[in-house]
PDB file of C-alpha atoms in Angstrom:
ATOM      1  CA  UNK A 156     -20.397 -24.282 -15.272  1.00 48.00           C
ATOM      2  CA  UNK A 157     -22.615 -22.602 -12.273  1.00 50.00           C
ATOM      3  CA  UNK A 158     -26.474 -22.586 -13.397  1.00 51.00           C
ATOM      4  CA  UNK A 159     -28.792 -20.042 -11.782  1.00 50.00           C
ATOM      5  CA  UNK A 160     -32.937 -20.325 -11.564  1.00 51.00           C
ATOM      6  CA  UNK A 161     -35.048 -17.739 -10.827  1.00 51.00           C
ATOM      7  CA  UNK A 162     -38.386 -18.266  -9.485  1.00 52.00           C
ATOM      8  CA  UNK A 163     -40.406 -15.643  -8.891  1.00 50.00           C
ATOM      9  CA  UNK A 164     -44.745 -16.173  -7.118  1.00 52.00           C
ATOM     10  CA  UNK A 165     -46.991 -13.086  -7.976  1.00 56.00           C
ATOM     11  CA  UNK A 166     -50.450 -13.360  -6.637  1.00 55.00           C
ATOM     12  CA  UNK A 167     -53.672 -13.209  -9.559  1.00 53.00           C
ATOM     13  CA  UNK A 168     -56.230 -10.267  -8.214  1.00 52.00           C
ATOM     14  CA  UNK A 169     -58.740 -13.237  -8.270  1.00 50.00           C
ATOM     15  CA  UNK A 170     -56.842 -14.440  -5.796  1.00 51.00           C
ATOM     16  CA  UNK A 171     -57.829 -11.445  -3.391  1.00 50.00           C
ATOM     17  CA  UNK A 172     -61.048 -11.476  -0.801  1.00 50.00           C
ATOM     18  CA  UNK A 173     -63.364  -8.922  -1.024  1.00 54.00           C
ATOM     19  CA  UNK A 174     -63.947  -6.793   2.022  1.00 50.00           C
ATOM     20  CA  UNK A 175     -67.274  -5.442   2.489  1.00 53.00           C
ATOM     21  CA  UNK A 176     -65.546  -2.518   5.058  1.00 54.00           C
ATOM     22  CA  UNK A 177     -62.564  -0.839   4.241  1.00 51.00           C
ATOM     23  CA  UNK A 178     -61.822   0.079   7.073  1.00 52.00           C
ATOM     24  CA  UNK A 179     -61.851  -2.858   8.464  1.00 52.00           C
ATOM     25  CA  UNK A 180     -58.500  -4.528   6.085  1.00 52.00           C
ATOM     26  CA  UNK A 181     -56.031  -6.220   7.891  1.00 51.00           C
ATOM     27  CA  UNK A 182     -52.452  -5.178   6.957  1.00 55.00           C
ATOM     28  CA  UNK A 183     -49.831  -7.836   7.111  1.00 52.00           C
ATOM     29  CA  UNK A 184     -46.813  -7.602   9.325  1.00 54.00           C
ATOM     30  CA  UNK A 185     -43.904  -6.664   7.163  1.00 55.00           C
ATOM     31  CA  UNK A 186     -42.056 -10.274   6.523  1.00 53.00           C
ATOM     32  CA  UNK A 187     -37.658 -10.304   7.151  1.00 53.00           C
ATOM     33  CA  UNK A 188     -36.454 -12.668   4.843  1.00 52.00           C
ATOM     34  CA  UNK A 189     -32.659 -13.912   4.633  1.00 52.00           C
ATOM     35  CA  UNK A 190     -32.338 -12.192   1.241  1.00 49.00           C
ATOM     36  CA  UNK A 191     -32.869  -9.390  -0.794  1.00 50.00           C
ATOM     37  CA  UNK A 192     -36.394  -9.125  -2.673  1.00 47.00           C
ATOM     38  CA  UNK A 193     -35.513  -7.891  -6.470  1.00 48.00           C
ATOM     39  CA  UNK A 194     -36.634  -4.368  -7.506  1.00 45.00           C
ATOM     40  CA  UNK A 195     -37.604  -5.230 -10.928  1.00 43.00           C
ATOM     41  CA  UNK A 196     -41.124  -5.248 -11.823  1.00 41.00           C
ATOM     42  CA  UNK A 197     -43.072  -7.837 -13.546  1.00 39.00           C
ATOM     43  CA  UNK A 198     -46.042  -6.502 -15.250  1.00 41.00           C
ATOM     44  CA  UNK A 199     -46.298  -3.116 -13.555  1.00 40.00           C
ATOM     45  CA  UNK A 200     -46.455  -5.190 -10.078  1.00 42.00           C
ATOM     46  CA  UNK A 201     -43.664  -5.774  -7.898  1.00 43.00           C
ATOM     47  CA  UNK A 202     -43.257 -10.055  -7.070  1.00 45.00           C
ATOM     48  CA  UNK A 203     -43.698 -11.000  -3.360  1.00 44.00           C
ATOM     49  CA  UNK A 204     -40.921 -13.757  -3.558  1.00 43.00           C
ATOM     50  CA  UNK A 205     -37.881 -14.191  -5.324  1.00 42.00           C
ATOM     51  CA  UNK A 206     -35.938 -17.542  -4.643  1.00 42.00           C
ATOM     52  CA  UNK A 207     -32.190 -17.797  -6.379  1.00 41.00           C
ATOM     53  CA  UNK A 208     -30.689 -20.954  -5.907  1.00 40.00           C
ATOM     54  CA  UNK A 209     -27.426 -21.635  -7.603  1.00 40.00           C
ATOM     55  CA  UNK A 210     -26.743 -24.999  -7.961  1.00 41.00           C
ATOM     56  CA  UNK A 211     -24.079 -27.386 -10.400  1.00 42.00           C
ATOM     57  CA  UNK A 212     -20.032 -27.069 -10.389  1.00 41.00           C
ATOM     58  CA  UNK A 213     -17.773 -27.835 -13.184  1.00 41.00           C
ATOM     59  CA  UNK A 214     -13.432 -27.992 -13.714  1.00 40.00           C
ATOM     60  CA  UNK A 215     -11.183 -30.252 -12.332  1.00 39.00           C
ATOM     61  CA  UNK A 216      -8.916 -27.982 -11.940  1.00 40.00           C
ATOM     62  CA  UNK A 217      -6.083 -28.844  -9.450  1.00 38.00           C
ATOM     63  CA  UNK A 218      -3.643 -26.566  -7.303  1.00 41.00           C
ATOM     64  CA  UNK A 219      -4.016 -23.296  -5.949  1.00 41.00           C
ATOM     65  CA  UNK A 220      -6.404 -20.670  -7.806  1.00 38.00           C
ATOM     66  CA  UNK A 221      -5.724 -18.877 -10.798  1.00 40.00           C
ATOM     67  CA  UNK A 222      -8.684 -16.508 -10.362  1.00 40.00           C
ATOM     68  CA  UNK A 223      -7.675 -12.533 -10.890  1.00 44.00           C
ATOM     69  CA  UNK A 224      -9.531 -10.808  -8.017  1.00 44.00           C
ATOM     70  CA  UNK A 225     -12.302  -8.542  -9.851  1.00 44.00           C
ATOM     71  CA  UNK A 226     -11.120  -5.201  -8.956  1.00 46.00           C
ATOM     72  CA  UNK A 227      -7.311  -6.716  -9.561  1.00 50.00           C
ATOM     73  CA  UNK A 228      -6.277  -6.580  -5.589  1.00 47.00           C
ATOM     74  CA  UNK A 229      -4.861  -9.568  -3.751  1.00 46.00           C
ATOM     75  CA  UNK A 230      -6.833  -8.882  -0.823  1.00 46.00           C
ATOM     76  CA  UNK A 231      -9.901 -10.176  -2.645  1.00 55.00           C
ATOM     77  CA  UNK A 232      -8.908 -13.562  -3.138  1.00 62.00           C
ATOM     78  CA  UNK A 233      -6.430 -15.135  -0.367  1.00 69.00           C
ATOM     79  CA  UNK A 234      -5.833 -17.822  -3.168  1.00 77.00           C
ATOM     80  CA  UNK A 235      -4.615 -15.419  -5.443  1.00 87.00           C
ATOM     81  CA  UNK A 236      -1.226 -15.782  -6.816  1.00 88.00           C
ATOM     82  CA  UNK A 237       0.139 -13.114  -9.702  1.00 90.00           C
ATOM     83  CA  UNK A 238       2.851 -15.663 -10.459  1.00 90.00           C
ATOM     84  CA  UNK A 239       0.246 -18.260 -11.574  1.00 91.00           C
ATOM     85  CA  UNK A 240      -1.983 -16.138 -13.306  1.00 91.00           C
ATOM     86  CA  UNK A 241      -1.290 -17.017 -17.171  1.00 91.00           C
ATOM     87  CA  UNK A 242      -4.176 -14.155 -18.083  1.00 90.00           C
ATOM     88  CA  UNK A 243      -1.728 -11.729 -17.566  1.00 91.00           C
ATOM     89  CA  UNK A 244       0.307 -12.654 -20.332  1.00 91.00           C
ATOM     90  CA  UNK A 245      -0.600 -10.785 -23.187  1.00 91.00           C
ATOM     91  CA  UNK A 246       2.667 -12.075 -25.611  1.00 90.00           C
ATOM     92  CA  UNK A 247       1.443 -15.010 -27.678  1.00 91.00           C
ATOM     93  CA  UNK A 248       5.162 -16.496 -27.653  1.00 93.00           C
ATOM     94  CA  UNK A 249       7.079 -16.816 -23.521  1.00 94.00           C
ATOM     95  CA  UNK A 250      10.590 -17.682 -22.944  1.00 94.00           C
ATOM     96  CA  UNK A 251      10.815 -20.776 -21.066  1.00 94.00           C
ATOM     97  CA  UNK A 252      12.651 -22.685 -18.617  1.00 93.00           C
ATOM     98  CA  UNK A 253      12.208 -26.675 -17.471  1.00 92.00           C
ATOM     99  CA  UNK A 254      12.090 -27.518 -14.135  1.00 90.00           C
ATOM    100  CA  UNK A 255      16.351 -27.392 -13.788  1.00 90.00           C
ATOM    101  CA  UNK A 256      16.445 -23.745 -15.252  1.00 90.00           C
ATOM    102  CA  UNK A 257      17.680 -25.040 -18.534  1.00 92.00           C
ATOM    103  CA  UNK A 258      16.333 -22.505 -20.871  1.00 92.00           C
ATOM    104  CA  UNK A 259      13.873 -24.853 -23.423  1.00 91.00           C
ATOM    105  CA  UNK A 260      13.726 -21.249 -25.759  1.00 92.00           C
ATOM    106  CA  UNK A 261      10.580 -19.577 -27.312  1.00 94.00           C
ATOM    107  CA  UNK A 262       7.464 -21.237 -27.424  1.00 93.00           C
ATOM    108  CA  UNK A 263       3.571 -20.501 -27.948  1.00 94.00           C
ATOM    109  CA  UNK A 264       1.868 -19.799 -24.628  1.00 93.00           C
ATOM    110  CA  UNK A 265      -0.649 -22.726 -25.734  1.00 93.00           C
ATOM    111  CA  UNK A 266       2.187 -24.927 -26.193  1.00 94.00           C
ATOM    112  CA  UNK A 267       3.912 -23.923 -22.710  1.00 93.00           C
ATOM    113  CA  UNK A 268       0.844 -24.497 -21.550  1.00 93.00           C
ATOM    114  CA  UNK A 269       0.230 -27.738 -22.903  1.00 93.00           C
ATOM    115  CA  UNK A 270       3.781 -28.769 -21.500  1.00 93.00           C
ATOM    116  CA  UNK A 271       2.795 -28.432 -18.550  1.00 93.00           C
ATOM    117  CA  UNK A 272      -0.121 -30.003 -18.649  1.00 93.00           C
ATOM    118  CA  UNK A 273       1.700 -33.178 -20.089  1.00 92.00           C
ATOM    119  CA  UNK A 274       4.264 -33.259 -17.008  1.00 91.00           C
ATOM    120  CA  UNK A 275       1.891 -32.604 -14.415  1.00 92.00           C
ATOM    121  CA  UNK A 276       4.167 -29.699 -12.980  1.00 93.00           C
ATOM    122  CA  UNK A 277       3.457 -25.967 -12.537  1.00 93.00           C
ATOM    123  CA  UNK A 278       3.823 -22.855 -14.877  1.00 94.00           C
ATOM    124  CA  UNK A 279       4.561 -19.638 -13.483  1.00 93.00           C
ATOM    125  CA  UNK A 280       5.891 -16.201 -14.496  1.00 93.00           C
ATOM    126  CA  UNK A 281       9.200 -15.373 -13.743  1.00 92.00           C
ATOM    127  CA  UNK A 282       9.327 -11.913 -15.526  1.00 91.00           C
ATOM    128  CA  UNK A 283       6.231 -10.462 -17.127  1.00 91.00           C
ATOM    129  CA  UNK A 284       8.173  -7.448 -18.560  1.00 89.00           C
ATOM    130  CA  UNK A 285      10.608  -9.435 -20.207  1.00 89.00           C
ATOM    131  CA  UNK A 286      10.237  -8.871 -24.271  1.00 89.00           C
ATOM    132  CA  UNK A 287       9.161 -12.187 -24.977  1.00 91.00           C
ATOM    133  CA  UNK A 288       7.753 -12.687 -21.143  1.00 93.00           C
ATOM    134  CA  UNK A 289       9.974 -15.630 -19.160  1.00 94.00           C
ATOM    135  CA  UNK A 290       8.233 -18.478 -17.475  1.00 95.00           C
ATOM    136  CA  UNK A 291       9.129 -21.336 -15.860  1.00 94.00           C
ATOM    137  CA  UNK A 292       7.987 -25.249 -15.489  1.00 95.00           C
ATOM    138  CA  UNK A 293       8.142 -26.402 -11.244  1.00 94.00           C
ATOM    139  CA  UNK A 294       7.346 -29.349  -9.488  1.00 92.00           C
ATOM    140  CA  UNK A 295       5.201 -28.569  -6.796  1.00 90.00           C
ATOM    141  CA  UNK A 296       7.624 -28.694  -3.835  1.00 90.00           C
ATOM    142  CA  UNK A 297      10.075 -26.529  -5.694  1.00 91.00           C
ATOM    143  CA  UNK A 298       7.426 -23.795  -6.248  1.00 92.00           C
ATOM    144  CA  UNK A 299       6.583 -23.758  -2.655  1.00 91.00           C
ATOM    145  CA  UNK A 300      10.667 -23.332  -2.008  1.00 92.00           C
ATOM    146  CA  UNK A 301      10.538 -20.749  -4.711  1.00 91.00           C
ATOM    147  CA  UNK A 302       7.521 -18.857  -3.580  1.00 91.00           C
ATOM    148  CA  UNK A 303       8.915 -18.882  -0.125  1.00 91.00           C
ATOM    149  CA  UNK A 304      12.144 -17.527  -1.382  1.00 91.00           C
ATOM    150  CA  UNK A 305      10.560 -14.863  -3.221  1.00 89.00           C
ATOM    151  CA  UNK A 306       8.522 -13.901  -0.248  1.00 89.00           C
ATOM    152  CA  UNK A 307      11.381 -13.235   1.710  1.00 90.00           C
ATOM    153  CA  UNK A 308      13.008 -10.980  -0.641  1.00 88.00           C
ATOM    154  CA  UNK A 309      10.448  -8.815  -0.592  1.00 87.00           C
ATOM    155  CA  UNK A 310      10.243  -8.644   3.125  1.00 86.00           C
ATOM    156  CA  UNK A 311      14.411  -7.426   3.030  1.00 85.00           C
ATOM    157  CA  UNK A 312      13.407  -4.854   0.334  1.00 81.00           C
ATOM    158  CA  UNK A 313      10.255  -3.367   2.666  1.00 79.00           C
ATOM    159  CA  UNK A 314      12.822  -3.324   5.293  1.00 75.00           C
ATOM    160  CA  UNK A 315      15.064  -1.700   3.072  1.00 73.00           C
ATOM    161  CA  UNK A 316      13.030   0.949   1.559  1.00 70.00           C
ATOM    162  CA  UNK A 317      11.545   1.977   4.736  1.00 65.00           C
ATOM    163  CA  UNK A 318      14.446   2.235   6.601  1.00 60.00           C
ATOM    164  CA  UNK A 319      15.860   5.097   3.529  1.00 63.00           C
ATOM    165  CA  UNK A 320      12.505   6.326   3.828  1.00 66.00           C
ATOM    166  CA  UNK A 321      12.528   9.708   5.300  1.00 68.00           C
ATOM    167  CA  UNK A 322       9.771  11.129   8.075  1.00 80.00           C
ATOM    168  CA  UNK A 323       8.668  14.508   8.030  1.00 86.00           C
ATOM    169  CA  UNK A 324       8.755  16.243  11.722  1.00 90.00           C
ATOM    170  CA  UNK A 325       7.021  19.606  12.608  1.00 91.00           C
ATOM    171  CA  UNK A 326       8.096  22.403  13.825  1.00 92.00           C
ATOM    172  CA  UNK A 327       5.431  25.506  14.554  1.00 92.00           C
ATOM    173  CA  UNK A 328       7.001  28.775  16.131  1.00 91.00           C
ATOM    174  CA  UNK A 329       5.450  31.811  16.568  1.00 90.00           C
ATOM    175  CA  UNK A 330       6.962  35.506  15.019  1.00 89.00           C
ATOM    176  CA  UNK A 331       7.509  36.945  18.632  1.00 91.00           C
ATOM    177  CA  UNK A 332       9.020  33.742  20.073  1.00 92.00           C
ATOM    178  CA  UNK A 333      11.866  33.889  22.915  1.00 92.00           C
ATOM    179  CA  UNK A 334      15.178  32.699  23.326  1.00 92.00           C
ATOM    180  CA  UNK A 335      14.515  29.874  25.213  1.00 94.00           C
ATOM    181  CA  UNK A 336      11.621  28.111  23.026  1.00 93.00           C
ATOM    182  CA  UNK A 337      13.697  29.012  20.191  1.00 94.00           C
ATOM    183  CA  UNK A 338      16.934  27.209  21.359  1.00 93.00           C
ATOM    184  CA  UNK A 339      14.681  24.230  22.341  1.00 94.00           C
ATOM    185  CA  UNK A 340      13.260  23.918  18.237  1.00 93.00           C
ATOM    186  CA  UNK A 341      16.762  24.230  17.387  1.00 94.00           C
ATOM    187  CA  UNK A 342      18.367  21.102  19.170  1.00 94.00           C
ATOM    188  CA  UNK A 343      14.855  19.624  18.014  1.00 94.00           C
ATOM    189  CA  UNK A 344      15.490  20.283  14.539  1.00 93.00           C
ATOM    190  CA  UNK A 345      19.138  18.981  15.102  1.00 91.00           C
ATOM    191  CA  UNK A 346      18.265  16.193  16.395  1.00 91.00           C
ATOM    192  CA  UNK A 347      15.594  14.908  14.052  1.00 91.00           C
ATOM    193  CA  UNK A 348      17.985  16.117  10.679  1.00 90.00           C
ATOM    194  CA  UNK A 349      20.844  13.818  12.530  1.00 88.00           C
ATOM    195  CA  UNK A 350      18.724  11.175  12.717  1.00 85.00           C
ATOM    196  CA  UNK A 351      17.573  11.160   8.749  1.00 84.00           C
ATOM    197  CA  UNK A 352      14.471  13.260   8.870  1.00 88.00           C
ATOM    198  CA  UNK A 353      12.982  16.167   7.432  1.00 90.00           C
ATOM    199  CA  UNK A 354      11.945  18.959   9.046  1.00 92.00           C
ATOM    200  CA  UNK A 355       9.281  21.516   8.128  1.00 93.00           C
ATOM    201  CA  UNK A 356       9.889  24.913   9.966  1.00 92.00           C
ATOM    202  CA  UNK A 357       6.436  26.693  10.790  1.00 92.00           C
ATOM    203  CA  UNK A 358       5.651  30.425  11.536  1.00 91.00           C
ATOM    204  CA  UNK A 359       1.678  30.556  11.910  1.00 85.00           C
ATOM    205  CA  UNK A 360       0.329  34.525  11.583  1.00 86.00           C
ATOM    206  CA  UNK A 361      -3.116  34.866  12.631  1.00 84.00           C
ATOM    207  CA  UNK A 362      -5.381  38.003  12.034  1.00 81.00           C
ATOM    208  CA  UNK A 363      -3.606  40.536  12.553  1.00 84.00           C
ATOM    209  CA  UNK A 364      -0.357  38.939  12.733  1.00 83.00           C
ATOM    210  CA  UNK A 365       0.099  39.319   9.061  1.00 82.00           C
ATOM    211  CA  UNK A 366       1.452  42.399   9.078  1.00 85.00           C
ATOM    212  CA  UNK A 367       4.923  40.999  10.753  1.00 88.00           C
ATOM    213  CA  UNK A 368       5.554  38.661   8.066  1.00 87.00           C
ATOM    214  CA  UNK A 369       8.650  40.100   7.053  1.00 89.00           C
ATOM    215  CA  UNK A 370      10.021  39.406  10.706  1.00 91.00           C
ATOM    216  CA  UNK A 371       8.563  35.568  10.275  1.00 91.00           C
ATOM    217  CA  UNK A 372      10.405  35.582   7.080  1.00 91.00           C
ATOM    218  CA  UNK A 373      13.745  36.580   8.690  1.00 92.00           C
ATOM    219  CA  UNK A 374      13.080  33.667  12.112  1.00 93.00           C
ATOM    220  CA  UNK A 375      12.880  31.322   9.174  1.00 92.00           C
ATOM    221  CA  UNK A 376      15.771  31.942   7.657  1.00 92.00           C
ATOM    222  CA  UNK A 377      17.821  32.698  10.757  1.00 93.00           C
ATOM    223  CA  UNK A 378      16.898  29.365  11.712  1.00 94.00           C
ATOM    224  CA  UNK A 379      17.782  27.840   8.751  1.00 92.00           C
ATOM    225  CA  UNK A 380      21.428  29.877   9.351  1.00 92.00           C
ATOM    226  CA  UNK A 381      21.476  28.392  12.748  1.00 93.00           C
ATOM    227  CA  UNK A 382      21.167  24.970  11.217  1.00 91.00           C
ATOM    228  CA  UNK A 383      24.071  25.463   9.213  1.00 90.00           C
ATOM    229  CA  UNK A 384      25.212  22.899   6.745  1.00 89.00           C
ATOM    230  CA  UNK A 385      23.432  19.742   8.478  1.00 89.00           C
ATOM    231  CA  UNK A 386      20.582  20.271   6.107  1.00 90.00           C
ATOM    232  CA  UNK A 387      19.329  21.863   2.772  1.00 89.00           C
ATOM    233  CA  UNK A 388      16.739  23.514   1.841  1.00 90.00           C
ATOM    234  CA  UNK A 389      14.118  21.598  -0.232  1.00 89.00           C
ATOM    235  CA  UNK A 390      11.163  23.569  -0.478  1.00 89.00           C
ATOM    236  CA  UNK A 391       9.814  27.039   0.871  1.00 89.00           C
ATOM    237  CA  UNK A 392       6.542  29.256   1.271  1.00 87.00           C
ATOM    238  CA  UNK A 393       6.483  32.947   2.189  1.00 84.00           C
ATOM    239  CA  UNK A 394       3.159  33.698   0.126  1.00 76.00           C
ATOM    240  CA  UNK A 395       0.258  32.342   2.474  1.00 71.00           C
ATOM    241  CA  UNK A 396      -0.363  33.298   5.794  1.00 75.00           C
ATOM    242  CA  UNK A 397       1.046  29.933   7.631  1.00 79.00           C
ATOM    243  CA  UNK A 398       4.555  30.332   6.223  1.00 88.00           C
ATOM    244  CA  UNK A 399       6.531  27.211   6.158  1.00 91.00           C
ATOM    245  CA  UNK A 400      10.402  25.826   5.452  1.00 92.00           C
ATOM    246  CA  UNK A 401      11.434  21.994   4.533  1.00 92.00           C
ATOM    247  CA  UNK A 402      14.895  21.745   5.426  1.00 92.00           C
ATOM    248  CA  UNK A 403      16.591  17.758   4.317  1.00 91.00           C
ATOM    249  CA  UNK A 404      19.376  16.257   6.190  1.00 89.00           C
ATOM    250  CA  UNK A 405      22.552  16.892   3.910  1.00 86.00           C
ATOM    251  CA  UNK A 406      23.895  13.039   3.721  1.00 80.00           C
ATOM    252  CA  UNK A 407      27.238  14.062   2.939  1.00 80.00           C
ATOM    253  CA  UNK A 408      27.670  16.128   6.420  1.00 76.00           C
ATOM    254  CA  UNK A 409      25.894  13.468   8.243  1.00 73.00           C
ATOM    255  CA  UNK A 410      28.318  10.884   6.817  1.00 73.00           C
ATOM    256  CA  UNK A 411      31.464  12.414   7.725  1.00 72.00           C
ATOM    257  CA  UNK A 412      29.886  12.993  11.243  1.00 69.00           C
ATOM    258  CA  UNK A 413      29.346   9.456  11.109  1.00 64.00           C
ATOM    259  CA  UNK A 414      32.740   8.651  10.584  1.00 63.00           C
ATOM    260  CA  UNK A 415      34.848  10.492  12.689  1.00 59.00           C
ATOM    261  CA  UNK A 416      37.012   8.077  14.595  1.00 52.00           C
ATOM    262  CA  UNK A 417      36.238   8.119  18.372  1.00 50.00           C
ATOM    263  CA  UNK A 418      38.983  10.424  20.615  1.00 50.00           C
ATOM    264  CA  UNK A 419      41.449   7.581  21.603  1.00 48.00           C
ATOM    265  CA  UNK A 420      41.423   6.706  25.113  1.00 50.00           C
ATOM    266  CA  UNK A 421      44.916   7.139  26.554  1.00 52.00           C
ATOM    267  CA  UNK A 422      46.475   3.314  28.011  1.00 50.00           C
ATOM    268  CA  UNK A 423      46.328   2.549  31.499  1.00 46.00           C
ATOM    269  CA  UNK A 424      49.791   2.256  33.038  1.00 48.00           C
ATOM    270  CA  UNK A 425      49.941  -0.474  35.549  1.00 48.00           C
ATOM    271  CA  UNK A 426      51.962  -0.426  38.925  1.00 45.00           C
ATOM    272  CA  UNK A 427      53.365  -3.585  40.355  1.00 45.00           C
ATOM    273  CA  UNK A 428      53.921  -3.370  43.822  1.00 43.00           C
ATOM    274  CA  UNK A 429      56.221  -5.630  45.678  1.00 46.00           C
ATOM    275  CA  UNK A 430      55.905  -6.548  49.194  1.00 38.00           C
TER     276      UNK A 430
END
């Protein structure tokens, strides 16, 4: 267990030289020192030197650390592994498993524990939901294969959910826009719905601009017309000033689009001459 001292030096007033000319007092140059001078007074006077040492160790604890970070984030230890952390286990009985998966049944945490201990080889969680929670005795190679394995799983299921993950793409048109800048948002939008993206359909009215909001209202919805059935709507706003449409790609649509068979291409006939 760590130890800590604390030795603070505060100078007696006898210690002080009288000056015969005020005026004349030297003031010290302010001293930079590696650490951090307490803010705690010691009888009404504020100590000149503070020296913490810590000193002492304790554990022979082997394997990687079981430490929770303090504010409970990975990041703050690089040691830190969930799987080994037994504190998390709030159960007083875990369901466990020997180092072959053979399920051993219910025992005491202390006498998992203890198990381990005995055998030399590793406990870790399996499923800390499970009603009672599931651990599991490894040897230390197998828990690196393990860990590795698990690792990678998650990596596929990032992959995964970002891939079904859906962006949101802009749009911004203005009440009075033309033909052409209008047919160019379209294929935009078409594009980006196609693709597996949302779109959000703006008409910004500024100032005065207000007062056509029924004609931004009608832009929106002609574009949403124009769209046709290659998305749905998912949320509106007509009541502020910046008046705004989130159309969703409709998956069903897209799918059959998907799988249309391509137009056959029609055989090549081939012509043998003869000399």
């Amino acid at each position: 267990m760590a130890r800590i001292a604390v030795c603070s030096f505060n100078p007696s007033p006898s210690l002080s030289f009288p000056v015969s000319d005020p005026s004349r007092r030297l003031r010290a140059a302010p001293l930079s020192l590696p650490f951090k001078i307490p803010t705690n007074r010691v009888r009404g006077r504020r100590p000149l030197v503070a020296v913490v040492a810590r000193f002492g160790g304790g554990g022979n604890w082997r394997g990687p650390s079981r430490r929770r970070p303090i504010d409970g984030r990975a990041a703050a230890d690089s040691d830190y592994d969930p799987a080994l952390d037994l504190d998390r286990v709030k159960s007083s009985s875990v369901r466990l498993l020997d180092e072959q998966q053979n399920m051993l049944g219910v025992v005491s945490i202390d006498e998992a524990i203890q198990m381990a201990d005995d055998a030399d080889l590793i406990l870790a969680i399996l499923s800390i939901d499970a009603d009672p929670p599931v651990l599991r005795l490894f040897e230390s190679s197998d828990y690196k294969k393990h860990k590795y394995e698990q690792q990678k799983k998650k990596k596929v299921q990032q992959k995964r959910s970002a891939a079904n993950r859906m962006d949101i793409k802009e749009l911004k048109m203005g009440y009075n826009i033309d033909s052409h800048d209008y047919s160019v948002r379209l294929k935009a939008a078409q594009k980006f719905l196609k693709d597996g993206d949302k779109v959000k359909i703006i008409v910004n009215l500024k100032g005065r601009e207000n007062e056509f909001r029924n004609i931004a209202i009608k832009l929106i919805q002609r574009f949403q017309s124009d769209i046709g059935e290659l998305a749905t709507e998912e949320t509106k706003n007509f009541s502020q000033r910046n008046i705004f449409m989130v159309l969703v790609p409709n998956k069903v649509v897209l799918q059959k689009t998907q799988e249309q068979p391509k137009k056959k291409e029609k055989p090549v006939t081939e012509v043998s001459a003869s000399v």
